[in-house]
PDB file of C-alpha atoms in Angstrom:
ATOM      1  CA  MET P   1     -67.073  16.209  16.626  1.00 60.00           C
ATOM      2  CA  ILE P   2     -68.403  18.574  14.172  1.00 63.00           C
ATOM      3  CA  ALA P   3     -65.296  20.425  13.715  1.00 67.00           C
ATOM      4  CA  ALA P   4     -63.542  17.242  12.859  1.00 67.00           C
ATOM      5  CA  LEU P   5     -66.343  16.513  10.523  1.00 71.00           C
ATOM      6  CA  LYS P   6     -66.166  19.572   8.445  1.00 80.00           C
ATOM      7  CA  PRO P   7     -62.982  18.817   6.609  1.00 82.00           C
ATOM      8  CA  VAL P   8     -64.506  15.260   5.754  1.00 82.00           C
ATOM      9  CA  ILE P   9     -67.339  16.776   4.334  1.00 84.00           C
ATOM     10  CA  LYS P  10     -65.806  19.289   2.204  1.00 88.00           C
ATOM     11  CA  ASN P  11     -63.788  16.517   0.852  1.00 89.00           C
ATOM     12  CA  TRP P  12     -66.694  14.481  -0.069  1.00 87.00           C
ATOM     13  CA  LEU P  13     -68.087  17.805  -1.639  1.00 90.00           C
ATOM     14  CA  ALA P  14     -65.206  18.752  -3.784  1.00 88.00           C
ATOM     15  CA  LYS P  15     -64.927  15.262  -5.267  1.00 88.00           C
ATOM     16  CA  THR P  16     -68.745  14.917  -5.986  1.00 90.00           C
ATOM     17  CA  ILE P  17     -71.003  18.047  -6.012  1.00 91.00           C
ATOM     18  CA  TRP P  18     -68.513  20.433  -6.569  1.00 94.00           C
ATOM     19  CA  ALA P  19     -66.516  18.878  -8.840  1.00 96.00           C
ATOM     20  CA  TYR P  20     -65.757  20.056 -12.277  1.00 97.00           C
ATOM     21  CA  GLY P  21     -63.026  19.261 -14.870  1.00 95.00           C
ATOM     22  CA  PRO P  22     -61.308  21.270 -17.702  1.00 95.00           C
ATOM     23  CA  ASP P  23     -64.292  20.753 -20.116  1.00 95.00           C
ATOM     24  CA  GLU P  24     -66.788  22.438 -17.774  1.00 96.00           C
ATOM     25  CA  LEU P  25     -64.226  24.994 -16.923  1.00 96.00           C
ATOM     26  CA  SER P  26     -63.677  25.754 -20.764  1.00 95.00           C
ATOM     27  CA  ARG P  27     -67.492  26.044 -21.055  1.00 96.00           C
ATOM     28  CA  LYS P  28     -67.961  28.466 -18.168  1.00 97.00           C
ATOM     29  CA  LEU P  29     -64.960  30.512 -19.491  1.00 97.00           C
ATOM     30  CA  ASN P  30     -66.764  30.682 -22.925  1.00 96.00           C
ATOM     31  CA  GLU P  31     -69.917  32.125 -21.019  1.00 96.00           C
ATOM     32  CA  VAL P  32     -67.546  34.690 -19.110  1.00 96.00           C
ATOM     33  CA  GLY P  33     -66.319  36.019 -22.856  1.00 96.00           C
ATOM     34  CA  VAL P  34     -63.105  33.808 -22.956  1.00 97.00           C
ATOM     35  CA  GLY P  35     -62.352  32.360 -26.408  1.00 96.00           C
ATOM     36  CA  ARG P  36     -59.583  31.922 -28.895  1.00 97.00           C
ATOM     37  CA  GLY P  37     -57.534  34.753 -29.232  1.00 97.00           C
ATOM     38  CA  THR P  38     -58.671  36.199 -26.044  1.00 98.00           C
ATOM     39  CA  THR P  39     -55.940  38.304 -23.884  1.00 98.00           C
ATOM     40  CA  LEU P  40     -56.705  36.630 -20.199  1.00 98.00           C
ATOM     41  CA  VAL P  41     -55.253  37.970 -17.075  1.00 98.00           C
ATOM     42  CA  ILE P  42     -55.651  35.682 -14.276  1.00 98.00           C
ATOM     43  CA  HIS P  43     -55.428  36.357 -10.475  1.00 98.00           C
ATOM     44  CA  ALA P  44     -55.762  33.140  -8.787  1.00 97.00           C
ATOM     45  CA  SER P  45     -55.492  31.097  -5.440  1.00 96.00           C
ATOM     46  CA  TRP P  46     -55.250  27.299  -5.149  1.00 96.00           C
ATOM     47  CA  LEU P  47     -57.841  26.096  -2.825  1.00 93.00           C
ATOM     48  CA  ILE P  48     -57.845  22.422  -1.736  1.00 90.00           C
ATOM     49  CA  HIS P  49     -61.571  21.760  -1.928  1.00 92.00           C
ATOM     50  CA  ASN P  50     -62.013  24.096  -5.028  1.00 95.00           C
ATOM     51  CA  GLY P  51     -63.680  21.162  -7.034  1.00 95.00           C
ATOM     52  CA  PHE P  52     -61.495  21.141  -9.832  1.00 96.00           C
ATOM     53  CA  ARG P  53     -60.230  17.446 -10.868  1.00 94.00           C
ATOM     54  CA  GLY P  54     -56.693  18.087 -11.604  1.00 93.00           C
ATOM     55  CA  LYS P  55     -53.492  19.806 -10.836  1.00 95.00           C
ATOM     56  CA  PRO P  56     -52.597  23.361 -11.290  1.00 96.00           C
ATOM     57  CA  ALA P  57     -50.770  22.130 -14.195  1.00 96.00           C
ATOM     58  CA  ASP P  58     -54.017  20.856 -15.587  1.00 96.00           C
ATOM     59  CA  LEU P  59     -55.900  24.222 -14.770  1.00 97.00           C
ATOM     60  CA  ILE P  60     -53.065  26.195 -16.759  1.00 97.00           C
ATOM     61  CA  LYS P  61     -53.296  23.771 -19.783  1.00 96.00           C
ATOM     62  CA  ALA P  62     -57.048  24.436 -19.889  1.00 96.00           C
ATOM     63  CA  LEU P  63     -56.693  28.135 -19.743  1.00 97.00           C
ATOM     64  CA  LYS P  64     -54.158  27.671 -22.589  1.00 97.00           C
ATOM     65  CA  THR P  65     -56.493  25.446 -24.845  1.00 96.00           C
ATOM     66  CA  VAL P  66     -59.274  27.715 -24.265  1.00 97.00           C
ATOM     67  CA  ILE P  67     -57.390  30.998 -25.728  1.00 98.00           C
ATOM     68  CA  GLY P  68     -55.470  28.885 -28.065  1.00 97.00           C
ATOM     69  CA  ASN P  69     -51.838  29.826 -29.412  1.00 95.00           C
ATOM     70  CA  GLU P  70     -53.577  33.032 -30.855  1.00 97.00           C
ATOM     71  CA  GLY P  71     -54.529  34.167 -27.646  1.00 98.00           C
ATOM     72  CA  LEU P  72     -52.536  35.620 -24.584  1.00 98.00           C
ATOM     73  CA  LEU P  73     -52.244  34.257 -20.968  1.00 98.00           C
ATOM     74  CA  VAL P  74     -51.179  36.750 -18.563  1.00 98.00           C
ATOM     75  CA  MET P  75     -50.297  36.100 -14.787  1.00 98.00           C
ATOM     76  CA  PRO P  76     -48.827  38.342 -12.117  1.00 98.00           C
ATOM     77  CA  SER P  77     -45.419  37.056 -10.511  1.00 98.00           C
ATOM     78  CA  MET P  78     -44.509  39.363  -7.717  1.00 97.00           C
ATOM     79  CA  PRO P  79     -41.494  37.856  -5.879  1.00 97.00           C
ATOM     80  CA  TYR P  80     -42.846  38.845  -2.489  1.00 97.00           C
ATOM     81  CA  HIS P  81     -45.951  38.685  -0.703  1.00 93.00           C
ATOM     82  CA  ASN P  82     -47.301  40.709   2.386  1.00 91.00           C
ATOM     83  CA  MET P  83     -45.281  43.589   2.034  1.00 92.00           C
ATOM     84  CA  SER P  84     -45.245  46.916  -0.258  1.00 92.00           C
ATOM     85  CA  SER P  85     -43.202  47.311  -3.064  1.00 94.00           C
ATOM     86  CA  ALA P  86     -41.334  50.085  -1.075  1.00 93.00           C
ATOM     87  CA  GLU P  87     -40.607  47.365   1.710  1.00 94.00           C
ATOM     88  CA  TRP P  88     -39.375  44.645  -1.058  1.00 95.00           C
ATOM     89  CA  LEU P  89     -37.008  46.984  -2.647  1.00 96.00           C
ATOM     90  CA  LEU P  90     -35.359  48.230   0.595  1.00 93.00           C
ATOM     91  CA  ARG P  91     -34.424  44.684   1.242  1.00 94.00           C
ATOM     92  CA  GLY P  92     -31.865  44.788  -1.538  1.00 94.00           C
ATOM     93  CA  LYS P  93     -33.031  41.467  -2.819  1.00 95.00           C
ATOM     94  CA  PRO P  94     -32.695  41.286  -6.714  1.00 96.00           C
ATOM     95  CA  MET P  95     -35.985  40.040  -8.887  1.00 97.00           C
ATOM     96  CA  ASP P  96     -34.278  37.223 -10.872  1.00 98.00           C
ATOM     97  CA  VAL P  97     -36.049  36.570 -13.786  1.00 97.00           C
ATOM     98  CA  ARG P  98     -35.464  32.990 -13.952  1.00 96.00           C
ATOM     99  CA  ARG P  99     -35.262  31.874 -10.274  1.00 96.00           C
ATOM    100  CA  SER P 100     -37.073  34.321  -8.292  1.00 97.00           C
ATOM    101  CA  PRO P 101     -40.294  32.241  -7.450  1.00 98.00           C
ATOM    102  CA  SER P 102     -43.545  33.849  -8.155  1.00 98.00           C
ATOM    103  CA  MET P 103     -45.076  34.626  -4.622  1.00 97.00           C
ATOM    104  CA  MET P 104     -48.602  34.883  -6.329  1.00 96.00           C
ATOM    105  CA  GLY P 105     -49.801  31.517  -5.392  1.00 95.00           C
ATOM    106  CA  LEU P 106     -49.206  28.212  -6.655  1.00 97.00           C
ATOM    107  CA  ILE P 107     -50.912  28.707 -10.024  1.00 98.00           C
ATOM    108  CA  SER P 108     -48.856  31.452 -10.996  1.00 98.00           C
ATOM    109  CA  GLU P 109     -45.702  29.944  -9.475  1.00 98.00           C
ATOM    110  CA  THR P 110     -46.685  26.677 -11.769  1.00 98.00           C
ATOM    111  CA  PHE P 111     -47.335  28.777 -15.001  1.00 98.00           C
ATOM    112  CA  ARG P 112     -43.869  30.680 -14.294  1.00 98.00           C
ATOM    113  CA  ARG P 113     -42.149  27.263 -14.772  1.00 97.00           C
ATOM    114  CA  SER P 114     -44.092  26.048 -17.540  1.00 95.00           C
ATOM    115  CA  GLU P 115     -42.905  25.943 -21.251  1.00 94.00           C
ATOM    116  CA  GLY P 116     -43.123  29.005 -23.467  1.00 96.00           C
ATOM    117  CA  VAL P 117     -43.879  31.246 -20.586  1.00 98.00           C
ATOM    118  CA  HIS P 118     -41.957  34.773 -20.588  1.00 98.00           C
ATOM    119  CA  ARG P 119     -41.188  37.249 -17.642  1.00 98.00           C
ATOM    120  CA  SER P 120     -41.091  40.843 -17.873  1.00 98.00           C
ATOM    121  CA  LEU P 121     -37.941  42.306 -16.081  1.00 98.00           C
ATOM    122  CA  SER P 122     -39.408  44.651 -13.635  1.00 98.00           C
ATOM    123  CA  ALA P 123     -37.882  44.712 -10.058  1.00 97.00           C
ATOM    124  CA  THR P 124     -41.322  44.970  -8.097  1.00 97.00           C
ATOM    125  CA  HIS P 125     -44.213  43.716 -10.576  1.00 98.00           C
ATOM    126  CA  PRO P 126     -43.034  41.466 -13.022  1.00 98.00           C
ATOM    127  CA  LEU P 127     -46.027  40.221 -15.426  1.00 98.00           C
ATOM    128  CA  LEU P 128     -45.835  36.323 -16.698  1.00 98.00           C
ATOM    129  CA  ALA P 129     -47.206  35.876 -20.550  1.00 98.00           C
ATOM    130  CA  TRP P 130     -47.678  32.883 -22.720  1.00 98.00           C
ATOM    131  CA  GLY P 131     -49.007  32.777 -26.201  1.00 97.00           C
ATOM    132  CA  ASN P 132     -49.567  35.299 -29.054  1.00 95.00           C
ATOM    133  CA  ASP P 133     -46.629  37.972 -28.893  1.00 96.00           C
ATOM    134  CA  ALA P 134     -45.599  36.995 -25.191  1.00 98.00           C
ATOM    135  CA  GLU P 135     -42.232  37.916 -25.748  1.00 97.00           C
ATOM    136  CA  ALA P 136     -43.134  41.288 -27.377  1.00 98.00           C
ATOM    137  CA  PHE P 137     -45.508  42.044 -24.572  1.00 98.00           C
ATOM    138  CA  VAL P 138     -43.474  41.681 -21.778  1.00 98.00           C
ATOM    139  CA  ALA P 139     -40.519  43.491 -23.458  1.00 97.00           C
ATOM    140  CA  GLY P 140     -39.642  47.109 -22.179  1.00 96.00           C
ATOM    141  CA  HIS P 141     -41.081  46.816 -18.484  1.00 98.00           C
ATOM    142  CA  GLU P 142     -37.479  47.508 -17.302  1.00 97.00           C
ATOM    143  CA  ASN P 143     -36.999  50.929 -19.065  1.00 96.00           C
ATOM    144  CA  THR P 144     -39.817  52.373 -17.243  1.00 97.00           C
ATOM    145  CA  ASP P 145     -39.826  53.784 -13.765  1.00 97.00           C
ATOM    146  CA  ARG P 146     -43.603  53.144 -13.490  1.00 97.00           C
ATOM    147  CA  PRO P 147     -44.245  49.720 -13.529  1.00 97.00           C
ATOM    148  CA  PHE P 148     -48.070  50.401 -14.291  1.00 96.00           C
ATOM    149  CA  GLY P 149     -47.358  53.331 -16.479  1.00 96.00           C
ATOM    150  CA  PRO P 150     -48.137  54.157 -20.322  1.00 97.00           C
ATOM    151  CA  ASP P 151     -44.875  52.340 -21.171  1.00 97.00           C
ATOM    152  CA  SER P 152     -45.384  49.232 -19.003  1.00 98.00           C
ATOM    153  CA  PRO P 153     -47.067  45.836 -20.305  1.00 98.00           C
ATOM    154  CA  PHE P 154     -49.984  46.927 -18.423  1.00 98.00           C
ATOM    155  CA  ALA P 155     -50.940  49.749 -20.768  1.00 98.00           C
ATOM    156  CA  LYS P 156     -50.942  47.026 -23.712  1.00 97.00           C
ATOM    157  CA  LEU P 157     -53.734  45.030 -21.701  1.00 97.00           C
ATOM    158  CA  LEU P 158     -55.457  47.805 -22.429  1.00 95.00           C
ATOM    159  CA  GLU P 159     -54.592  47.749 -26.167  1.00 93.00           C
ATOM    160  CA  ARG P 160     -55.592  44.073 -26.505  1.00 95.00           C
ATOM    161  CA  ASP P 161     -58.824  44.483 -24.734  1.00 94.00           C
ATOM    162  CA  ALA P 162     -58.059  42.176 -22.045  1.00 98.00           C
ATOM    163  CA  LEU P 163     -60.336  40.160 -19.993  1.00 98.00           C
ATOM    164  CA  ILE P 164     -59.129  39.924 -16.352  1.00 98.00           C
ATOM    165  CA  VAL P 165     -60.496  37.176 -13.923  1.00 98.00           C
ATOM    166  CA  GLY P 166     -60.110  36.297 -10.703  1.00 98.00           C
ATOM    167  CA  PHE P 167     -60.039  32.595 -10.087  1.00 98.00           C
ATOM    168  CA  ASP P 168     -60.776  32.318  -6.274  1.00 97.00           C
ATOM    169  CA  ALA P 169     -59.129  35.376  -6.038  1.00 97.00           C
ATOM    170  CA  PRO P 170     -61.102  39.050  -5.094  1.00 97.00           C
ATOM    171  CA  PHE P 171     -60.967  42.269  -7.205  1.00 98.00           C
ATOM    172  CA  SER P 172     -58.596  43.732  -4.786  1.00 96.00           C
ATOM    173  CA  THR P 173     -55.800  41.453  -6.316  1.00 96.00           C
ATOM    174  CA  PHE P 174     -56.350  43.016  -9.797  1.00 98.00           C
ATOM    175  CA  THR P 175     -53.227  44.877 -10.029  1.00 97.00           C
ATOM    176  CA  PHE P 176     -54.447  46.729 -13.419  1.00 98.00           C
ATOM    177  CA  THR P 177     -56.105  49.028 -10.802  1.00 98.00           C
ATOM    178  CA  HIS P 178     -52.520  50.468 -10.350  1.00 98.00           C
ATOM    179  CA  PHE P 179     -52.479  51.499 -14.013  1.00 98.00           C
ATOM    180  CA  VAL P 180     -55.893  53.015 -13.531  1.00 98.00           C
ATOM    181  CA  GLU P 181     -54.469  55.227 -10.869  1.00 98.00           C
ATOM    182  CA  ASP P 182     -51.529  56.138 -12.749  1.00 98.00           C
ATOM    183  CA  HIS P 183     -53.697  57.080 -15.687  1.00 98.00           C
ATOM    184  CA  LEU P 184     -55.850  59.346 -13.490  1.00 98.00           C
ATOM    185  CA  GLY P 185     -52.652  60.674 -11.560  1.00 96.00           C
ATOM    186  CA  GLU P 186     -53.372  64.214 -11.821  1.00 96.00           C
ATOM    187  CA  THR P 187     -56.991  63.770 -10.407  1.00 97.00           C
ATOM    188  CA  LEU P 188     -55.841  62.049  -7.362  1.00 96.00           C
ATOM    189  CA  PRO P 189     -56.155  64.389  -4.289  1.00 95.00           C
ATOM    190  CA  VAL P 190     -52.495  63.271  -3.149  1.00 96.00           C
ATOM    191  CA  PRO P 191     -49.362  62.175  -5.415  1.00 97.00           C
ATOM    192  CA  LEU P 192     -49.576  58.386  -6.279  1.00 97.00           C
ATOM    193  CA  TYR P 193     -45.915  58.020  -5.948  1.00 97.00           C
ATOM    194  CA  GLU P 194     -43.261  58.757  -3.554  1.00 97.00           C
ATOM    195  CA  ALA P 195     -41.207  61.945  -4.093  1.00 96.00           C
ATOM    196  CA  ASN P 196     -38.106  59.699  -4.442  1.00 95.00           C
ATOM    197  CA  PRO P 197     -37.716  56.421  -6.276  1.00 96.00           C
ATOM    198  CA  VAL P 198     -36.165  53.432  -4.856  1.00 96.00           C
ATOM    199  CA  THR P 199     -33.524  51.463  -6.514  1.00 96.00           C
ATOM    200  CA  GLY P 200     -33.914  47.929  -7.341  1.00 96.00           C
ATOM    201  CA  THR P 201     -31.998  45.003  -9.133  1.00 97.00           C
ATOM    202  CA  VAL P 202     -32.819  42.998 -11.705  1.00 97.00           C
ATOM    203  CA  ILE P 203     -31.286  39.866 -13.067  1.00 97.00           C
ATOM    204  CA  ASP P 204     -32.089  38.772 -16.802  1.00 97.00           C
ATOM    205  CA  ALA P 205     -32.053  35.332 -18.315  1.00 95.00           C
ATOM    206  CA  ARG P 206     -28.612  35.839 -19.657  1.00 95.00           C
ATOM    207  CA  ARG P 207     -27.384  36.344 -15.889  1.00 95.00           C
ATOM    208  CA  ASN P 208     -26.990  40.172 -16.577  1.00 96.00           C
ATOM    209  CA  GLU P 209     -27.539  42.428 -13.506  1.00 96.00           C
ATOM    210  CA  SER P 210     -28.826  45.977 -13.932  1.00 95.00           C
ATOM    211  CA  LEU P 211     -30.132  48.563 -11.289  1.00 96.00           C
ATOM    212  CA  GLN P 212     -33.691  49.987 -12.046  1.00 96.00           C
ATOM    213  CA  SER P 213     -35.202  52.937 -10.343  1.00 96.00           C
ATOM    214  CA  ILE P 214     -38.449  52.566  -9.318  1.00 97.00           C
ATOM    215  CA  ARG P 215     -41.420  55.029  -8.393  1.00 97.00           C
ATOM    216  CA  VAL P 216     -43.429  53.319  -5.796  1.00 97.00           C
ATOM    217  CA  ILE P 217     -46.647  54.059  -4.652  1.00 97.00           C
ATOM    218  CA  SER P 218     -47.058  56.297  -1.660  1.00 96.00           C
ATOM    219  CA  ALA P 219     -47.937  55.460   1.545  1.00 94.00           C
ATOM    220  CA  GLU P 220     -50.346  58.502   1.568  1.00 96.00           C
ATOM    221  CA  ALA P 221     -52.351  57.413  -1.617  1.00 97.00           C
ATOM    222  CA  ASN P 222     -52.422  53.559  -0.221  1.00 96.00           C
ATOM    223  CA  ARG P 223     -53.983  55.136   2.903  1.00 96.00           C
ATOM    224  CA  LEU P 224     -56.679  57.172   1.141  1.00 97.00           C
ATOM    225  CA  ARG P 225     -57.678  54.521  -1.410  1.00 97.00           C
ATOM    226  CA  ARG P 226     -61.225  53.491  -1.362  1.00 97.00           C
ATOM    227  CA  GLU P 227     -61.473  50.751  -3.359  1.00 97.00           C
ATOM    228  CA  ASP P 228     -64.938  49.791  -2.637  1.00 97.00           C
ATOM    229  CA  ARG P 229     -66.185  52.607  -4.277  1.00 97.00           C
ATOM    230  CA  LEU P 230     -64.940  51.849  -7.717  1.00 98.00           C
ATOM    231  CA  VAL P 231     -66.181  48.297  -7.037  1.00 98.00           C
ATOM    232  CA  ALA P 232     -69.875  49.782  -6.675  1.00 98.00           C
ATOM    233  CA  LYS P 233     -69.357  51.785  -9.556  1.00 98.00           C
ATOM    234  CA  LEU P 234     -68.754  48.990 -11.981  1.00 98.00           C
ATOM    235  CA  GLU P 235     -71.354  46.793 -10.403  1.00 98.00           C
ATOM    236  CA  GLN P 236     -73.758  49.759 -10.986  1.00 97.00           C
ATOM    237  CA  GLU P 237     -72.524  49.842 -14.446  1.00 98.00           C
ATOM    238  CA  GLN P 238     -72.751  46.144 -14.610  1.00 97.00           C
ATOM    239  CA  SER P 239     -69.142  45.711 -15.808  1.00 98.00           C
ATOM    240  CA  LEU P 240     -67.988  43.833 -12.873  1.00 98.00           C
ATOM    241  CA  HIS P 241     -69.185  40.241 -12.878  1.00 98.00           C
ATOM    242  CA  ARG P 242     -69.278  37.312 -10.514  1.00 98.00           C
ATOM    243  CA  GLY P 243     -69.945  33.820 -10.881  1.00 97.00           C
ATOM    244  CA  GLN P 244     -69.238  30.056  -9.831  1.00 97.00           C
ATOM    245  CA  ILE P 245     -68.119  26.995 -10.887  1.00 97.00           C
ATOM    246  CA  GLY P 246     -67.941  24.002  -8.546  1.00 96.00           C
ATOM    247  CA  ASN P 247     -66.680  25.581  -5.437  1.00 96.00           C
ATOM    248  CA  THR P 248     -64.499  28.104  -7.197  1.00 97.00           C
ATOM    249  CA  GLY P 249     -65.829  31.953  -7.171  1.00 97.00           C
ATOM    250  CA  LEU P 250     -65.141  34.152 -10.180  1.00 98.00           C
ATOM    251  CA  VAL P 251     -65.246  37.737 -10.845  1.00 98.00           C
ATOM    252  CA  TRP P 252     -64.106  39.137 -13.940  1.00 98.00           C
ATOM    253  CA  VAL P 253     -64.140  42.478 -15.825  1.00 98.00           C
ATOM    254  CA  ARG P 254     -62.799  43.919 -19.067  1.00 98.00           C
ATOM    255  CA  ALA P 255     -59.632  46.084 -18.814  1.00 98.00           C
ATOM    256  CA  GLN P 256     -61.478  49.011 -20.608  1.00 98.00           C
ATOM    257  CA  SER P 257     -64.347  48.677 -18.438  1.00 98.00           C
ATOM    258  CA  LEU P 258     -62.441  49.014 -15.220  1.00 98.00           C
ATOM    259  CA  LEU P 259     -60.875  52.313 -16.866  1.00 98.00           C
ATOM    260  CA  THR P 260     -64.276  53.621 -17.874  1.00 98.00           C
ATOM    261  CA  GLY P 261     -65.709  53.446 -14.619  1.00 98.00           C
ATOM    262  CA  ALA P 262     -63.135  54.871 -12.566  1.00 98.00           C
ATOM    263  CA  LYS P 263     -63.153  57.791 -15.209  1.00 98.00           C
ATOM    264  CA  HIS P 264     -66.784  58.171 -14.495  1.00 98.00           C
ATOM    265  CA  LEU P 265     -66.333  58.293 -10.557  1.00 96.00           C
ATOM    266  CA  VAL P 266     -63.955  61.146 -11.232  1.00 96.00           C
ATOM    267  CA  GLN P 267     -66.080  63.096 -13.485  1.00 96.00           C
ATOM    268  CA  GLU P 268     -68.896  62.662 -11.159  1.00 96.00           C
ATOM    269  CA  GLY P 269     -67.020  64.171  -8.309  1.00 93.00           C
ATOM    270  CA  THR P 270     -66.895  60.854  -6.254  1.00 92.00           C
ATOM    271  CA  HIS P 271     -63.456  59.649  -6.469  1.00 96.00           C
ATOM    272  CA  PHE P 272     -61.914  56.517  -5.218  1.00 97.00           C
ATOM    273  CA  PHE P 273     -59.364  58.298  -3.086  1.00 97.00           C
ATOM    274  CA  ASP P 274     -60.387  60.527  -0.055  1.00 96.00           C
ATOM    275  CA  ASN P 275     -59.057  63.881   0.313  1.00 94.00           C
ATOM    276  CA  PRO P 276     -56.248  63.995   3.126  1.00 92.00           C
TER     277      PRO P 276
END
């Protein structure tokens, strides 16, 4: 009987005590550091009892309003879930920039379908972008074999002093950490990437099909990663923050602060990768 009441209670709380709308969300994001002109990276989950009054499209509209046309809104749109990029590539399925759905949640997929959004041509880690220079931001992702490398849009997040926010999504979902790993690759105790690249297929907006040679993160690096150490360092340096609005958990960090914290760990000899 108690178990049957739980969803009823949660539904009531979501509509009353936990309830918040676009205006309240905008004010909260302002407190977090989001404003007009911000480059904002969102990792999001859509939970039915989060308290937001509206649909995913309303949430996306609120995010766009906060940063304005002079800002840039970015989301991941990987076309696979619960598998590694190597496993995805071995399936041989193309990443169709127009038709492959984002498997990064309902908000990401809704954003992908919204007006003015551009998607990068990466076989494994395409990014979505809307706003100031969005098309230029995603351009060239197909020209590098390192999806998180210095020639990828992930590097541009550093240049733009991006703010990375998790909306009911934990720090572990922040794909920018792979850019950090690539940047610090020479300090890792094992190779970050597998020795042999894997081929992936991409279909662009004009229906042109091309092959990409992709470096995938090694199984050994994935096994030895100790992300909890990085999180602890960022919390120690007070650069990783957590908050709440309604029943929605928020976590946020600046891209530059994330890289700086990782560098400090390496300099102190306490890497966020174990020795094999």
